[in-house]
Amino acid sequence: MKLVNIDDVQYIKGAGVYTELYLNNGQKELHDKSLEKLSQLLPKSFERIHKSYLVKTIKIKEIIVKTGSQYAVELLSGEILPVGRTKYKALKAILF
């Protein structure tokens, strides 16, 4: 068991009944709670952007609009994560 400071988490990816915590230092840690459960427990600074991703909103650099109604976010770290079509409007309202 390892304790991870919530301030060290950039985003969280669902991995079945587990989740993967992606940290600011580039490391990845496995967590035993589902993405749904974590979304209920985490502070409002984390936003569900996709069925498989929770992101700390202050880590988002920009929203990318692709052709064919596809969306993504670029994080300050340069990583690109998908945004669900149903999540786009809410995310845009939060960021802008």
Coordinates of N, CA and C in Angstrom, one line a residue:
M1 N 0.8 -1.2 0.0 CA 0.0 0.0 0.0 C 0.9 1.2 0.0
K2 N 0.5 2.2 -0.8 CA 1.3 3.4 -0.9 C 0.3 4.6 -0.9
L3 N 0.6 5.6 -0.1 CA -0.3 6.8 -0.1 C 0.2 7.8 -1.1
V4 N -0.7 8.3 -1.9 CA -0.4 9.3 -2.9 C -1.1 10.6 -2.6
N5 N -0.4 11.7 -2.6 CA -1.0 13.0 -2.3 C -1.8 13.4 -3.5
I6 N -3.1 13.8 -3.3 CA -4.0 14.2 -4.3 C -3.4 15.3 -5.2
D7 N -2.5 16.2 -4.7 CA -1.9 17.3 -5.4 C -0.9 16.7 -6.4
D8 N -0.5 15.5 -6.3 CA 0.5 14.9 -7.2 C -0.2 14.2 -8.4
V9 N -1.5 14.2 -8.4 CA -2.2 13.4 -9.5 C -2.6 14.4 -10.6
Q10 N -2.2 14.0 -11.8 CA -2.6 14.8 -13.0 C -4.0 14.4 -13.6
Y11 N -4.1 13.0 -13.8 CA -5.3 12.5 -14.3 C -5.4 11.0 -13.8
I12 N -6.6 10.5 -14.0 CA -6.9 9.1 -13.6 C -7.6 8.4 -14.8
K13 N -7.1 7.2 -15.1 CA -7.6 6.4 -16.2 C -8.3 5.1 -15.6
G14 N -9.5 4.8 -16.1 CA -10.1 3.6 -15.7 C -9.4 2.4 -16.3
A15 N -9.3 1.4 -15.5 CA -8.7 0.1 -15.9 C -9.5 -1.1 -15.3
G16 N -10.7 -1.2 -15.9 CA -11.6 -2.3 -15.4 C -12.1 -1.9 -14.0
V17 N -12.0 -2.8 -13.0 CA -12.4 -2.5 -11.6 C -11.3 -1.7 -10.9
Y18 N -10.2 -1.4 -11.5 CA -9.1 -0.6 -10.9 C -9.0 0.7 -11.7
T19 N -8.1 1.5 -11.2 CA -7.8 2.8 -11.9 C -6.3 3.0 -11.8
E20 N -5.8 3.7 -12.8 CA -4.4 4.1 -12.9 C -4.3 5.5 -12.6
L21 N -3.5 5.9 -11.6 CA -3.2 7.3 -11.3 C -2.0 7.7 -12.0
Y22 N -2.1 8.8 -12.8 CA -0.9 9.3 -13.5 C -0.5 10.6 -12.7
L23 N 0.8 10.5 -12.3 CA 1.3 11.5 -11.4 C 2.1 12.6 -12.1
N24 N 2.3 13.7 -11.4 CA 3.1 14.8 -12.0 C 4.5 14.4 -12.3
N25 N 5.1 13.5 -11.6 CA 6.5 13.1 -11.9 C 6.6 12.1 -13.0
G26 N 5.5 11.7 -13.6 CA 5.6 10.8 -14.7 C 5.3 9.4 -14.3
Q27 N 5.2 9.1 -13.1 CA 4.9 7.7 -12.6 C 3.5 7.4 -12.7
K28 N 3.2 6.1 -12.6 CA 1.8 5.6 -12.7 C 1.6 4.7 -11.5
E29 N 0.5 4.8 -10.8 CA 0.2 4.0 -9.7 C -1.2 3.3 -9.9
L30 N -1.3 2.1 -9.5 CA -2.6 1.4 -9.6 C -3.4 1.6 -8.3
H31 N -4.7 1.8 -8.5 CA -5.6 2.0 -7.3 C -6.7 1.0 -7.3
D32 N -7.2 0.6 -6.2 CA -8.1 -0.5 -6.1 C -9.6 -0.1 -6.2
K33 N -9.8 1.2 -6.4 CA -11.2 1.7 -6.5 C -11.5 1.9 -8.0
S34 N -12.8 1.8 -8.4 CA -13.2 2.1 -9.8 C -13.2 3.6 -10.0
L35 N -13.2 3.9 -11.3 CA -13.3 5.3 -11.7 C -14.6 6.0 -11.2
E36 N -15.7 5.2 -11.3 CA -17.0 5.8 -10.8 C -16.9 6.1 -9.3
K37 N -16.3 5.2 -8.5 CA -16.2 5.4 -7.1 C -15.3 6.6 -6.8
L38 N -14.1 6.7 -7.5 CA -13.2 7.8 -7.3 C -13.8 9.1 -7.7
S39 N -14.7 9.1 -8.7 CA -15.3 10.4 -9.1 C -16.2 10.9 -8.1
Q40 N -16.8 10.1 -7.2 CA -17.6 10.5 -6.1 C -16.8 11.0 -4.9
L41 N -15.6 10.4 -4.8 CA -14.8 10.8 -3.6 C -13.9 11.9 -3.8
L42 N -13.4 12.2 -5.0 CA -12.5 13.3 -5.3 C -13.1 14.6 -5.2
P43 N -12.3 15.7 -4.9 CA -12.8 17.0 -4.9 C -13.2 17.5 -6.3
K44 N -14.0 18.6 -6.3 CA -14.5 19.1 -7.6 C -13.4 19.6 -8.6
S45 N -12.2 19.6 -8.1 CA -11.1 20.0 -9.0 C -10.8 18.9 -10.1
F46 N -11.4 17.7 -9.9 CA -11.3 16.7 -10.9 C -12.6 16.6 -11.7
E47 N -12.5 16.5 -13.0 CA -13.7 16.5 -13.9 C -13.7 15.2 -14.7
R48 N -14.8 14.6 -14.9 CA -15.0 13.4 -15.7 C -15.1 13.9 -17.1
I49 N -14.0 13.6 -18.0 CA -14.0 14.1 -19.3 C -14.4 13.1 -20.4
H50 N -14.4 11.8 -19.9 CA -14.6 10.7 -20.8 C -15.0 9.5 -19.9
K51 N -15.6 8.5 -20.5 CA -16.0 7.3 -19.7 C -14.8 6.7 -19.0
S52 N -13.6 6.9 -19.5 CA -12.4 6.3 -18.9 C -11.4 7.3 -18.2
Y53 N -11.8 8.6 -18.2 CA -10.8 9.5 -17.6 C -11.4 10.5 -16.7
L54 N -10.7 10.8 -15.6 CA -10.9 11.9 -14.7 C -9.7 12.8 -14.8
V55 N -9.8 14.1 -14.9 CA -8.7 15.0 -15.1 C -8.8 16.1 -14.1
K56 N -7.6 16.5 -13.5 CA -7.6 17.7 -12.7 C -7.6 18.9 -13.6
T57 N -8.7 19.7 -13.5 CA -8.9 20.7 -14.5 C -7.8 21.8 -14.6
I58 N -7.1 22.0 -13.6 CA -6.0 23.0 -13.7 C -4.8 22.5 -14.5
K59 N -4.8 21.2 -14.8 CA -3.8 20.6 -15.6 C -4.1 20.6 -17.1
I60 N -5.3 21.1 -17.5 CA -5.7 21.2 -18.9 C -5.2 22.5 -19.5
K61 N -4.4 22.3 -20.6 CA -3.9 23.5 -21.3 C -5.0 24.0 -22.3
E62 N -5.6 23.1 -23.1 CA -6.6 23.5 -24.1 C -7.5 22.3 -24.5
I63 N -8.6 22.7 -25.0 CA -9.5 21.7 -25.6 C -9.2 21.7 -27.1
I64 N -9.1 20.5 -27.7 CA -8.8 20.3 -29.1 C -10.1 19.8 -29.8
V65 N -10.6 20.5 -30.8 CA -11.7 20.1 -31.6 C -11.2 19.4 -32.8
K66 N -11.6 18.2 -33.0 CA -11.1 17.4 -34.2 C -12.3 17.3 -35.2
T67 N -12.1 16.8 -36.4 CA -13.1 16.6 -37.3 C -14.0 15.4 -36.9
G68 N -15.2 15.4 -37.3 CA -16.1 14.3 -37.0 C -16.6 14.4 -35.6
S69 N -16.8 15.6 -35.0 CA -17.3 15.7 -33.6 C -16.5 14.9 -32.6
Q70 N -15.2 15.0 -32.8 CA -14.3 14.3 -31.8 C -13.5 15.4 -31.1
Y71 N -13.3 15.2 -29.8 CA -12.7 16.2 -28.9 C -11.6 15.6 -28.1
A72 N -10.7 16.4 -27.7 CA -9.6 15.9 -26.8 C -9.1 17.1 -26.0
V73 N -8.3 16.9 -25.0 CA -7.7 17.9 -24.2 C -6.2 17.7 -24.2
E74 N -5.5 18.8 -24.3 CA -4.0 18.7 -24.1 C -3.7 19.2 -22.7
L75 N -2.9 18.4 -22.0 CA -2.6 18.7 -20.7 C -1.3 19.6 -20.7
L76 N -1.0 20.3 -19.6 CA 0.2 21.1 -19.5 C 1.4 20.2 -19.7
S77 N 1.4 19.0 -19.5 CA 2.5 18.0 -19.7 C 2.7 17.7 -21.1
G78 N 1.7 18.0 -22.0 CA 1.8 17.7 -23.4 C 1.0 16.5 -23.8
E79 N 0.5 15.7 -22.8 CA -0.3 14.5 -23.1 C -1.7 14.9 -23.7
I80 N -2.2 14.1 -24.6 CA -3.5 14.3 -25.2 C -4.4 13.2 -24.7
L81 N -5.6 13.6 -24.2 CA -6.6 12.7 -23.7 C -7.9 12.9 -24.4
P82 N -8.6 11.8 -24.7 CA -9.9 12.0 -25.3 C -11.0 12.7 -24.4
V83 N -11.9 13.4 -25.1 CA -13.0 13.9 -24.4 C -14.3 13.3 -25.0
G84 N -15.2 12.8 -24.2 CA -16.4 12.3 -24.7 C -17.3 13.4 -25.2
R85 N -18.1 13.0 -26.3 CA -18.9 14.0 -26.9 C -19.9 14.6 -26.0
T86 N -20.4 13.8 -25.1 CA -21.4 14.2 -24.1 C -20.8 15.1 -23.0
K87 N -19.5 15.0 -22.8 CA -18.8 15.8 -21.8 C -18.2 17.1 -22.3
Y88 N -18.2 17.3 -23.6 CA -17.5 18.5 -24.2 C -18.1 19.8 -23.7
K89 N -19.4 20.0 -23.8 CA -20.0 21.2 -23.4 C -19.8 21.6 -22.0
A90 N -20.0 20.6 -21.1 CA -19.8 20.9 -19.7 C -18.3 21.3 -19.4
L91 N -17.4 20.6 -20.0 CA -16.0 20.9 -19.8 C -15.7 22.3 -20.3
K92 N -16.2 22.6 -21.5 CA -16.0 23.9 -22.0 C -16.5 25.0 -21.1
A93 N -17.7 24.8 -20.5 CA -18.3 25.8 -19.6 C -17.4 25.9 -18.4
I94 N -16.8 24.9 -17.9 CA -16.0 24.9 -16.7 C -14.7 25.7 -17.0
L95 N -14.1 25.4 -18.1 CA -12.8 26.0 -18.5 C -12.8 27.5 -19.0
F96 N -14.0 27.8 -19.6 CA -14.0 29.2 -20.2 C -15.1 30.0 -19.7

